[in-house]
Structures are given as C-alpha cells and as structure tokens.
mmCIF file of C-alpha atoms in Angstrom:
data_model
loop_
_atom_site.group_PDB
_atom_site.id
_atom_site.type_symbol
_atom_site.label_atom_id
_atom_site.label_comp_id
_atom_site.label_asym_id
_atom_site.label_seq_id
_atom_site.Cartn_x
_atom_site.Cartn_y
_atom_site.Cartn_z
ATOM 1 C CA MET I 509 -11.228 -18.777 7.044
ATOM 2 C CA ALA I 510 -8.096 -17.457 8.701
ATOM 3 C CA GLN I 511 -4.869 -18.246 6.936
ATOM 4 C CA PRO I 512 -1.727 -19.374 8.751
ATOM 5 C CA ARG I 513 0.963 -16.735 9.138
ATOM 6 C CA ILE I 514 3.941 -17.091 6.841
ATOM 7 C CA SER I 515 6.852 -18.565 8.744
ATOM 8 C CA ALA I 516 10.419 -17.311 8.346
ATOM 9 C CA TYR I 517 11.870 -20.440 9.963
ATOM 10 C CA LEU I 518 14.233 -22.509 7.867
ATOM 11 C CA PRO I 519 13.459 -26.142 6.983
ATOM 12 C CA PRO I 520 14.153 -28.451 9.982
ATOM 13 C CA ASP I 521 16.996 -30.252 8.207
ATOM 14 C CA ILE I 522 18.880 -27.004 7.506
ATOM 15 C CA ASP I 523 21.265 -25.487 10.043
ATOM 16 C CA PRO I 524 23.558 -23.068 8.232
ATOM 17 C CA THR I 525 24.236 -21.146 11.436
ATOM 18 C CA LYS I 526 27.213 -23.313 12.350
ATOM 19 C CA ALA I 527 29.677 -20.906 10.788
ATOM 20 C CA PRO I 528 33.351 -21.276 11.659
ATOM 21 C CA LEU I 529 33.474 -17.694 13.014
ATOM 22 C CA ALA I 530 30.968 -15.536 14.852
ATOM 23 C CA PHE I 531 28.907 -13.420 12.458
ATOM 24 C CA GLY I 532 30.180 -10.093 13.732
ATOM 25 C CA ARG I 533 33.812 -11.086 13.114
ATOM 26 C CA ARG I 534 33.402 -12.117 9.509
ATOM 27 C CA ALA I 535 34.658 -9.334 7.246
ATOM 28 C CA LEU I 536 32.384 -8.213 4.418
ATOM 29 C CA PRO I 537 34.976 -8.864 1.671
ATOM 30 C CA LYS I 538 35.264 -12.457 2.888
ATOM 31 C CA LEU I 539 31.484 -12.865 2.895
ATOM 32 C CA ASN I 540 31.295 -11.505 -0.628
ATOM 33 C CA GLU I 541 33.721 -14.214 -1.728
ATOM 34 C CA GLU I 542 31.749 -16.894 0.108
ATOM 35 C CA LEU I 543 28.556 -15.890 -1.707
ATOM 36 C CA GLN I 544 30.287 -17.015 -4.906
ATOM 37 C CA SER I 545 31.442 -20.335 -3.431
ATOM 38 C CA PRO I 546 30.378 -23.555 -5.187
ATOM 39 C CA GLU I 547 29.680 -25.026 -1.730
ATOM 40 C CA LEU I 548 26.011 -24.731 -0.776
ATOM 41 C CA LEU I 549 26.659 -24.677 2.976
ATOM 42 C CA THR I 550 29.222 -21.904 2.583
ATOM 43 C CA GLN I 551 26.697 -19.774 0.693
ATOM 44 C CA GLN I 552 24.041 -20.422 3.323
ATOM 45 C CA GLN I 553 26.414 -19.490 6.141
ATOM 46 C CA ALA I 554 27.484 -16.312 4.379
ATOM 47 C CA LEU I 555 23.885 -15.262 3.884
ATOM 48 C CA MET I 556 23.044 -15.945 7.542
ATOM 49 C CA ALA I 557 25.973 -13.773 8.592
ATOM 50 C CA LEU I 558 24.996 -11.054 6.143
ATOM 51 C CA CYS I 559 21.409 -10.981 7.479
ATOM 52 C CA ASP I 560 22.895 -10.174 10.882
ATOM 53 C CA LEU I 561 25.298 -7.514 9.623
ATOM 54 C CA VAL I 562 23.053 -5.456 7.346
ATOM 55 C CA HIS I 563 20.900 -4.261 10.224
ATOM 56 C CA ASP I 564 23.724 -1.698 10.565
ATOM 57 C CA PRO I 565 23.409 1.018 7.866
ATOM 58 C CA GLU I 566 27.193 1.445 7.835
ATOM 59 C CA LYS I 567 27.534 -2.224 6.854
ATOM 60 C CA VAL I 568 24.928 -1.690 4.140
ATOM 61 C CA TYR I 569 26.983 1.171 2.752
ATOM 62 C CA GLN I 570 30.112 -0.989 2.745
ATOM 63 C CA ALA I 571 28.286 -3.928 1.162
ATOM 64 C CA ILE I 572 27.040 -1.729 -1.690
ATOM 65 C CA ALA I 573 30.546 -0.372 -2.269
ATOM 66 C CA LEU I 574 31.901 -3.932 -2.421
ATOM 67 C CA GLY I 575 29.395 -4.896 -5.132
ATOM 68 C CA PHE I 576 27.256 -7.281 -3.070
ATOM 69 C CA PHE I 577 24.184 -6.611 -5.187
ATOM 70 C CA ASP I 578 25.647 -8.383 -8.222
ATOM 71 C CA ASN I 579 26.152 -11.588 -6.231
ATOM 72 C CA LEU I 580 22.786 -11.292 -4.487
ATOM 73 C CA LYS I 581 20.977 -10.915 -7.823
ATOM 74 C CA THR I 582 22.621 -14.140 -8.989
ATOM 75 C CA LEU I 583 21.511 -15.972 -5.834
ATOM 76 C CA LEU I 584 17.877 -14.928 -6.342
ATOM 77 C CA VAL I 585 17.545 -17.716 -8.925
ATOM 78 C CA HIS I 586 19.425 -20.328 -6.884
ATOM 79 C CA HIS I 587 17.953 -23.846 -6.875
ATOM 80 C CA ASP I 588 18.151 -24.044 -3.063
ATOM 81 C CA GLN I 589 15.151 -22.551 -1.264
ATOM 82 C CA THR I 590 17.188 -21.595 1.813
ATOM 83 C CA VAL I 591 19.578 -19.566 -0.326
ATOM 84 C CA ARG I 592 16.651 -17.794 -2.010
ATOM 85 C CA GLN I 593 14.953 -17.194 1.346
ATOM 86 C CA LYS I 594 18.023 -15.693 3.001
ATOM 87 C CA THR I 595 18.930 -13.681 -0.111
ATOM 88 C CA THR I 596 15.511 -12.041 -0.178
ATOM 89 C CA GLU I 597 15.740 -11.507 3.573
ATOM 90 C CA VAL I 598 19.091 -9.725 3.204
ATOM 91 C CA LEU I 599 17.618 -7.457 0.534
ATOM 92 C CA SER I 600 14.492 -6.738 2.585
ATOM 93 C CA ILE I 601 16.612 -5.706 5.575
ATOM 94 C CA MET I 602 18.775 -3.500 3.364
ATOM 95 C CA ALA I 603 15.606 -1.873 2.016
ATOM 96 C CA LEU I 604 14.830 -0.646 5.538
ATOM 97 C CA HIS I 605 17.749 1.800 5.244
ATOM 98 C CA SER I 606 17.784 4.848 3.003
ATOM 99 C CA ILE I 607 21.205 3.936 1.592
ATOM 100 C CA GLY I 608 19.937 0.416 0.921
ATOM 101 C CA ARG I 609 16.889 1.638 -0.993
ATOM 102 C CA GLN I 610 19.042 3.908 -3.125
ATOM 103 C CA GLY I 611 21.364 0.991 -3.854
ATOM 104 C CA LEU I 612 18.469 -1.268 -4.807
ATOM 105 C CA ILE I 613 17.172 1.326 -7.255
ATOM 106 C CA GLN I 614 20.541 1.926 -8.882
ATOM 107 C CA SER I 615 21.540 -1.739 -9.110
ATOM 108 C CA GLY I 616 18.458 -2.950 -10.970
ATOM 109 C CA VAL I 617 17.472 -5.416 -8.243
ATOM 110 C CA ILE I 618 13.781 -4.529 -8.620
ATOM 111 C CA SER I 619 13.652 -6.111 -12.075
ATOM 112 C CA ALA I 620 15.605 -9.147 -10.844
ATOM 113 C CA LEU I 621 13.034 -9.743 -8.107
ATOM 114 C CA THR I 622 10.185 -10.173 -10.582
ATOM 115 C CA GLY I 623 11.343 -13.721 -11.232
ATOM 116 C CA LEU I 624 10.329 -14.687 -7.681
ATOM 117 C CA LEU I 625 6.689 -13.623 -7.959
ATOM 118 C CA ASP I 626 5.782 -17.296 -8.492
ATOM 119 C CA ASP I 627 8.351 -18.760 -6.099
ATOM 120 C CA PRO I 628 6.903 -21.863 -4.373
ATOM 121 C CA VAL I 629 8.245 -20.727 -0.973
ATOM 122 C CA ASP I 630 5.813 -18.361 0.782
ATOM 123 C CA ILE I 631 8.462 -16.509 2.788
ATOM 124 C CA CYS I 632 10.480 -15.742 -0.374
ATOM 125 C CA ARG I 633 7.432 -14.124 -1.963
ATOM 126 C CA LYS I 634 6.639 -12.232 1.218
ATOM 127 C CA ASN I 635 10.194 -10.897 1.394
ATOM 128 C CA ILE I 636 10.139 -9.592 -2.178
ATOM 129 C CA HIS I 637 6.786 -7.886 -1.644
ATOM 130 C CA GLN I 638 8.165 -6.244 1.492
ATOM 131 C CA ILE I 639 10.978 -4.913 -0.690
ATOM 132 C CA PHE I 640 8.543 -3.594 -3.310
ATOM 133 C CA ASP I 641 6.525 -1.946 -0.537
ATOM 134 C CA MET I 642 9.576 -0.216 0.960
ATOM 135 C CA MET I 643 10.842 0.870 -2.463
ATOM 136 C CA ALA I 644 7.495 2.321 -3.549
ATOM 137 C CA LYS I 645 7.469 4.669 -0.556
ATOM 138 C CA LEU I 646 10.098 6.728 -2.422
ATOM 139 C CA PRO I 647 9.069 8.528 -5.644
ATOM 140 C CA GLU I 648 12.106 7.109 -7.459
ATOM 141 C CA GLY I 649 11.334 3.663 -6.027
ATOM 142 C CA ALA I 650 7.730 3.839 -7.229
ATOM 143 C CA GLY I 651 9.121 4.865 -10.602
ATOM 144 C CA GLY I 652 11.403 1.834 -10.530
ATOM 145 C CA VAL I 653 8.453 -0.485 -9.879
ATOM 146 C CA LEU I 654 6.549 1.116 -12.751
ATOM 147 C CA ARG I 655 9.523 0.872 -15.132
ATOM 148 C CA ALA I 656 9.920 -2.809 -14.254
ATOM 149 C CA ASN I 657 6.357 -3.340 -15.592
ATOM 150 C CA LEU I 658 5.355 -4.805 -12.243
ATOM 151 C CA ILE I 659 1.895 -3.264 -11.991
ATOM 152 C CA PRO I 660 -0.040 -5.790 -14.161
ATOM 153 C CA PRO I 661 1.439 -8.855 -12.370
ATOM 154 C CA LEU I 662 0.860 -7.231 -8.970
ATOM 155 C CA VAL I 663 -2.801 -6.665 -9.838
ATOM 156 C CA LEU I 664 -3.034 -10.301 -10.945
ATOM 157 C CA LYS I 665 -1.425 -11.513 -7.701
ATOM 158 C CA LEU I 666 -4.104 -9.704 -5.686
ATOM 159 C CA LYS I 667 -6.487 -12.435 -6.822
ATOM 160 C CA THR I 668 -4.402 -15.402 -5.681
ATOM 161 C CA GLU I 669 -1.833 -14.451 -3.049
ATOM 162 C CA LEU I 670 -2.012 -15.129 0.683
ATOM 163 C CA ASP I 671 -3.705 -12.422 2.745
ATOM 164 C CA GLU I 672 -0.423 -11.211 4.278
ATOM 165 C CA ILE I 673 1.066 -10.697 0.851
ATOM 166 C CA GLN I 674 -2.101 -9.104 -0.541
ATOM 167 C CA GLU I 675 -1.778 -6.387 2.108
ATOM 168 C CA LEU I 676 1.792 -5.670 1.004
ATOM 169 C CA ILE I 677 0.698 -5.537 -2.646
ATOM 170 C CA LEU I 678 -2.044 -3.049 -1.783
ATOM 171 C CA ASP I 679 0.500 -0.845 -0.001
ATOM 172 C CA THR I 680 2.802 -0.976 -3.032
ATOM 173 C CA LEU I 681 -0.019 -0.168 -5.436
ATOM 174 C CA SER I 682 -1.235 2.782 -3.356
ATOM 175 C CA ASN I 683 2.134 4.495 -3.726
ATOM 176 C CA CYS I 684 2.690 3.569 -7.363
ATOM 177 C CA LEU I 685 -0.822 4.558 -8.493
ATOM 178 C CA HIS I 686 -0.325 7.959 -6.922
ATOM 179 C CA VAL I 687 2.251 8.456 -9.704
ATOM 180 C CA GLU I 688 0.612 6.695 -12.673
ATOM 181 C CA VAL I 689 -2.650 4.805 -13.021
ATOM 182 C CA SER I 690 -3.101 3.790 -16.672
ATOM 183 C CA GLU I 691 -1.354 0.398 -16.529
ATOM 184 C CA ALA I 692 -3.302 -0.630 -13.450
ATOM 185 C CA LEU I 693 -6.617 0.382 -15.003
ATOM 186 C CA ALA I 694 -5.807 -1.604 -18.145
ATOM 187 C CA ALA I 695 -5.038 -4.606 -15.917
ATOM 188 C CA GLY I 696 -8.499 -4.425 -14.323
ATOM 189 C CA VAL I 697 -7.416 -3.158 -10.917
ATOM 190 C CA VAL I 698 -10.772 -1.533 -10.118
ATOM 191 C CA THR I 699 -12.643 -4.829 -10.557
ATOM 192 C CA VAL I 700 -10.179 -6.609 -8.257
ATOM 193 C CA LEU I 701 -10.362 -3.849 -5.619
ATOM 194 C CA LYS I 702 -14.149 -3.965 -5.755
ATOM 195 C CA GLU I 703 -13.974 -7.563 -4.548
ATOM 196 C CA LYS I 704 -11.485 -6.675 -1.800
ATOM 197 C CA LEU I 705 -13.904 -4.139 -0.302
ATOM 198 C CA SER I 706 -15.917 -7.105 0.988
ATOM 199 C CA HIS I 707 -12.893 -8.985 2.368
ATOM 200 C CA PRO I 708 -13.252 -10.250 5.967
ATOM 201 C CA SER I 709 -9.899 -8.683 6.901
ATOM 202 C CA THR I 710 -10.120 -5.110 8.199
ATOM 203 C CA ALA I 711 -6.637 -4.342 6.864
ATOM 204 C CA THR I 712 -7.522 -5.566 3.374
ATOM 205 C CA ARG I 713 -10.786 -3.578 3.222
ATOM 206 C CA SER I 714 -9.035 -0.471 4.491
ATOM 207 C CA LYS I 715 -6.076 -0.746 2.117
ATOM 208 C CA ALA I 716 -8.332 -1.484 -0.865
ATOM 209 C CA ALA I 717 -10.287 1.698 -0.125
ATOM 210 C CA TRP I 718 -7.010 3.620 0.105
ATOM 211 C CA VAL I 719 -5.862 2.344 -3.310
ATOM 212 C CA LEU I 720 -9.222 3.428 -4.748
ATOM 213 C CA LEU I 721 -8.580 6.847 -3.213
ATOM 214 C CA GLU I 722 -5.297 7.071 -5.134
ATOM 215 C CA ILE I 723 -7.004 5.882 -8.323
ATOM 216 C CA SER I 724 -9.761 8.476 -7.925
ATOM 217 C CA SER I 725 -7.191 11.251 -7.725
ATOM 218 C CA HIS I 726 -6.726 10.764 -11.503
ATOM 219 C CA ALA I 727 -9.402 11.823 -13.996
ATOM 220 C CA GLU I 728 -9.368 8.464 -15.811
ATOM 221 C CA GLY I 729 -9.516 6.730 -12.436
ATOM 222 C CA LYS I 730 -12.717 8.542 -11.483
ATOM 223 C CA ILE I 731 -14.332 7.362 -14.700
ATOM 224 C CA ALA I 732 -13.329 3.734 -14.027
ATOM 225 C CA VAL I 733 -14.604 3.859 -10.431
ATOM 226 C CA CYS I 734 -17.980 5.111 -11.642
ATOM 227 C CA LYS I 735 -18.251 2.612 -14.503
ATOM 228 C CA GLU I 736 -17.366 -0.389 -12.340
ATOM 229 C CA GLY I 737 -20.090 0.377 -9.814
ATOM 230 C CA VAL I 738 -17.691 0.805 -6.892
ATOM 231 C CA ILE I 739 -19.416 3.813 -5.317
ATOM 232 C CA PRO I 740 -22.393 1.900 -3.829
ATOM 233 C CA LEU I 741 -19.960 -0.532 -2.181
ATOM 234 C CA LEU I 742 -17.922 2.326 -0.745
ATOM 235 C CA VAL I 743 -21.097 3.909 0.580
ATOM 236 C CA SER I 744 -21.966 0.663 2.362
ATOM 237 C CA LEU I 745 -18.528 0.730 4.030
ATOM 238 C CA LEU I 746 -19.298 4.094 5.611
ATOM 239 C CA GLU I 747 -21.029 2.070 8.319
ATOM 240 C CA ASP I 748 -18.144 -0.355 8.748
ATOM 241 C CA ALA I 749 -17.348 -1.039 12.390
ATOM 242 C CA GLN I 750 -13.649 -0.262 11.909
ATOM 243 C CA PRO I 751 -12.635 3.447 12.033
ATOM 244 C CA GLU I 752 -9.701 2.987 9.651
ATOM 245 C CA VAL I 753 -12.033 1.560 7.020
ATOM 246 C CA GLN I 754 -14.372 4.537 7.456
ATOM 247 C CA VAL I 755 -11.504 7.019 7.082
ATOM 248 C CA ASN I 756 -10.178 5.530 3.866
ATOM 249 C CA THR I 757 -13.679 4.992 2.465
ATOM 250 C CA THR I 758 -14.711 8.612 3.002
ATOM 251 C CA GLY I 759 -11.411 9.658 1.460
ATOM 252 C CA ALA I 760 -12.053 7.516 -1.610
ATOM 253 C CA LEU I 761 -15.570 8.911 -1.979
ATOM 254 C CA MET I 762 -14.291 12.459 -1.544
ATOM 255 C CA PHE I 763 -11.742 12.071 -4.341
ATOM 256 C CA ALA I 764 -14.271 10.314 -6.565
ATOM 257 C CA ALA I 765 -16.688 13.214 -6.066
ATOM 258 C CA VAL I 766 -14.209 15.923 -7.050
ATOM 259 C CA THR I 767 -15.233 17.008 -10.542
ATOM 260 C CA PRO I 768 -12.299 17.965 -12.800
ATOM 261 C CA GLN I 769 -12.180 21.675 -13.516
ATOM 262 C CA GLY I 770 -14.329 22.543 -16.510
ATOM 263 C CA ASN I 771 -16.276 19.279 -16.316
ATOM 264 C CA GLY I 772 -19.860 20.024 -15.349
ATOM 265 C CA THR I 773 -21.249 16.503 -15.521
ATOM 266 C CA TYR I 774 -21.127 15.768 -11.768
ATOM 267 C CA GLN I 775 -21.605 12.069 -12.560
ATOM 268 C CA SER I 776 -19.902 10.728 -9.433
ATOM 269 C CA GLU I 777 -21.676 13.197 -7.145
ATOM 270 C CA ARG I 778 -25.049 12.112 -8.503
ATOM 271 C CA MET I 779 -24.052 8.482 -8.041
ATOM 272 C CA LEU I 780 -23.269 9.203 -4.385
ATOM 273 C CA ILE I 781 -26.660 10.820 -3.899
ATOM 274 C CA SER I 782 -28.399 7.933 -5.688
ATOM 275 C CA ALA I 783 -26.531 5.479 -3.444
ATOM 276 C CA GLU I 784 -27.934 7.360 -0.422
ATOM 277 C CA ALA I 785 -24.510 8.429 0.811
ATOM 278 C CA ILE I 786 -25.756 11.551 2.593
ATOM 279 C CA PRO I 787 -27.313 9.888 5.714
ATOM 280 C CA PRO I 788 -24.248 7.789 6.681
ATOM 281 C CA LEU I 789 -21.941 10.737 5.912
ATOM 282 C CA LEU I 790 -24.013 12.981 8.182
ATOM 283 C CA LYS I 791 -23.827 10.337 10.885
ATOM 284 C CA LEU I 792 -20.029 10.395 10.702
ATOM 285 C CA VAL I 793 -20.030 14.193 10.897
ATOM 286 C CA ALA I 794 -22.196 14.072 14.011
ATOM 287 C CA GLU I 795 -19.879 11.611 15.778
ATOM 288 C CA GLU I 796 -17.353 13.835 17.558
ATOM 289 C CA THR I 797 -14.875 10.982 17.975
ATOM 290 C CA SER I 798 -15.047 9.864 14.332
ATOM 291 C CA LYS I 799 -11.671 9.819 12.569
ATOM 292 C CA ALA I 800 -13.558 10.081 9.287
ATOM 293 C CA ARG I 801 -15.256 13.325 10.273
ATOM 294 C CA LEU I 802 -13.120 15.672 8.180
ATOM 295 C CA ASN I 803 -13.390 13.574 5.014
ATOM 296 C CA ALA I 804 -17.147 13.229 5.532
ATOM 297 C CA ILE I 805 -17.598 17.015 5.792
ATOM 298 C CA LYS I 806 -15.567 17.602 2.637
ATOM 299 C CA THR I 807 -17.526 14.959 0.727
ATOM 300 C CA LEU I 808 -20.845 16.447 1.785
ATOM 301 C CA THR I 809 -19.607 19.877 0.729
ATOM 302 C CA LEU I 810 -19.038 18.513 -2.766
ATOM 303 C CA LEU I 811 -22.524 16.976 -2.806
ATOM 304 C CA ALA I 812 -23.970 20.342 -1.727
ATOM 305 C CA GLU I 813 -22.838 21.784 -5.051
ATOM 306 C CA LEU I 814 -25.736 19.908 -6.649
ATOM 307 C CA PRO I 815 -29.241 21.337 -6.137
ATOM 308 C CA GLU I 816 -30.596 18.035 -4.837
ATOM 309 C CA GLY I 817 -27.713 17.659 -2.418
ATOM 310 C CA ARG I 818 -28.019 21.239 -1.196
ATOM 311 C CA GLN I 819 -31.744 20.842 -0.674
ATOM 312 C CA THR I 820 -31.245 17.772 1.520
ATOM 313 C CA LEU I 821 -28.409 19.287 3.527
ATOM 314 C CA LEU I 822 -30.267 22.529 4.262
ATOM 315 C CA ASP I 823 -32.195 20.576 6.901
ATOM 316 C CA HIS I 824 -28.958 19.500 8.587
ATOM 317 C CA ARG I 825 -27.087 22.786 8.986
ATOM 318 C CA ASP I 826 -27.058 22.332 12.751
ATOM 319 C CA THR I 827 -24.867 19.229 12.301
ATOM 320 C CA PHE I 828 -22.221 21.404 10.666
ATOM 321 C CA GLN I 829 -22.757 24.279 13.102
ATOM 322 C CA ARG I 830 -21.725 22.012 15.972
ATOM 323 C CA CYS I 831 -18.456 21.299 14.145
ATOM 324 C CA LEU I 832 -17.478 24.969 14.410
ATOM 325 C CA ASP I 833 -16.462 24.272 18.022
ATOM 326 C CA ASP I 834 -14.448 21.177 17.155
ATOM 327 C CA PRO I 835 -10.933 21.015 18.687
ATOM 328 C CA SER I 836 -9.536 20.482 15.183
ATOM 329 C CA GLU I 837 -9.031 23.680 13.207
ATOM 330 C CA ALA I 838 -9.207 21.675 9.979
ATOM 331 C CA VAL I 839 -12.688 20.403 10.932
ATOM 332 C CA GLN I 840 -13.754 23.943 11.865
ATOM 333 C CA ARG I 841 -12.623 25.338 8.508
ATOM 334 C CA ALA I 842 -14.227 22.480 6.560
ATOM 335 C CA ALA I 843 -17.518 22.952 8.428
ATOM 336 C CA GLN I 844 -17.526 26.679 7.710
ATOM 337 C CA ILE I 845 -16.977 26.043 4.005
ATOM 338 C CA ALA I 846 -19.726 23.416 4.021
ATOM 339 C CA ILE I 847 -22.204 25.837 5.610
ATOM 340 C CA THR I 848 -21.323 28.514 3.041
ATOM 341 C CA VAL I 849 -21.911 26.119 0.137
ATOM 342 C CA ILE I 850 -25.120 24.712 1.615
ATOM 343 C CA GLU I 851 -26.575 28.194 2.203
ATOM 344 C CA TRP I 852 -25.526 29.553 -1.187
ATOM 345 C CA LYS I 853 -28.403 30.853 -3.294
ATOM 346 C CA PRO I 854 -28.155 31.170 -7.080
#
C-alpha cells in the first residue's frame, strides 16, 4: 500500500511567519540572540527567518562564525515540535553547502541528531536523515556517522521507518559501508536488505541492491551475502522491469563473485551458477540498450573462470562478439576480456 508523503507544512494553529521585520533584513547576530529567547514565538520566528537566509552559502559561513550551531543543538531537544522541525530544516539546508557540511562535522551536530531518531514528528525524522545522507557523501562525514555509532540504529530503523525515510537510510548506509562494514554486519544488515529486495518500491529495491554491492566489496561482506542466501534473490532481480534495479543488481553480483586474491574457493561464483544466473546475465548482454550490460559482461567473465561456467559460455561467444562493436569502449574492452577468458584452455 502506498504511504502518504511526509508533509513539511506546519500545524494549522502555528503561524510564526508574522515576524516584525522581513526575513532578509534581520541581521544574523540578532537572530542568534532570538534563538536563545525564552519566548516560544520569538524562537519560531527566528528559525523561520534563518531557514530563508541559509540558502545563501555566505550566510551559512557567517552563521557558523557566530556560533549558531551551539544554539541549534540546544533547540534539537525543544519540547515544541515546530521548533524541532524548523531547527532540523535549518541544519538540512546548511548541509547542502560544502561549508555547512564541514561545520556540521566539526561542531558535533551529528551526535546531537541521534536523539531525534525516535521523534514523533515525521518531518523531523526525515530532515535528520537528509542530513545524515548529505554528510555521508563526504569521507569525513561518513566517518562522523560511524564514530557516532549510528550504523546499528540505522539498520534497525530500516525495519520500521516510512518508505521515504528508508530510502534516505539506504543512501547513508551505502556511503558509510563503503568505508567500514563490520558494525552493520553485526547488526544484521544483510538480513534486512534481503527483505528490501522484494519491496514494491523500485527505489527501495535498487538502493538495497546498491548497499549489498558496497557490502560485497569487503571480504567479510561477501561471506555474509553467501551465508544469508541473498544471491538467489539478486539473480531473480536480473529480470526486474526497472533498468536501475538491473544495474545495481548486476553490480552487487559482480562484487560478490570477485574472489579475494589467494582464495581459491570460488564459493560465490558457484552459488551464482547454481542459481542459474548465466541465462539472465546473457540476456542483459544481448540487449544493446541495457544499462546493466557492462556489469553483466564482467560478472559472466568471473563465472567463466570456473570450468562449468566456461563450458556453458563457450556456446555463447557470439553474444560477446557482437559487443565488440558497441559504442561504449568500456563494453568493448570487457567483451574482449570475456572472450579471452572463455576461450582459455588449461
């Protein structure tokens, strides 16, 4: 069932926009003072004005220099939902700017935001997850999320959050798990992602496959993906109607099939062959318009390193031969490598 979109509108009985001066004329030092006011309406008005101003990166720079983050962190735990909503909105807008992201990292706001993971107001939670998503796009931001011990609660929230927020969590995890995967594995992330691969939302299926790709780029992640029985589900998604799902799925399978140097077990490759991955992968290779074509060729090349995979693919060399004329040089090179591996004789 489709879920309603999270609304950013304020409660109908709240109108903090009636500020005594137009937003653009209110000086930042004055707003900083108003954030500390004991008057609720004054705080609300200041936050509304600040939301307008921080779209300008120069204003963000000035706000950081004036110490706004200290006051904003205090307001994150305010009893009034409008104050919390507008505070998280201010921070999410600031996170859109490079200077804002740097300020968020240095000020310790990431840790302060963890207290809102269970906020009863949907838009507050959405705002904080937008911040985590923006922060995790930077290596130091992803490190900040990891240091704040956010990975286990984020994995847990994937089970219960609204679909919109789940998509943001998946984006955050994909960047963080590129750096470090152990905490997420201990929190059972692979089991949760396995369920998301069957989600009715295209975005959720696609993002879940992408997170599994990042997990499979780590040796311990490959082991978990194999043990949890994820590969057959990924193989079934190769025939998904949505191209973006196919791209991320073939990518996840490709990374899962890469055997660490010196490890001759080929467990994941054999699981792919047992799950009958070769026919749908060949179909993607044959489709000239397929966005997943390159990943499919690379995955099949890995499967051709096994005798049983090579034997099957020998009958399909013409599929790869046609790729040698592909407009993409990357596809041409991948096809040439695939042919070389398939035709190799011990």
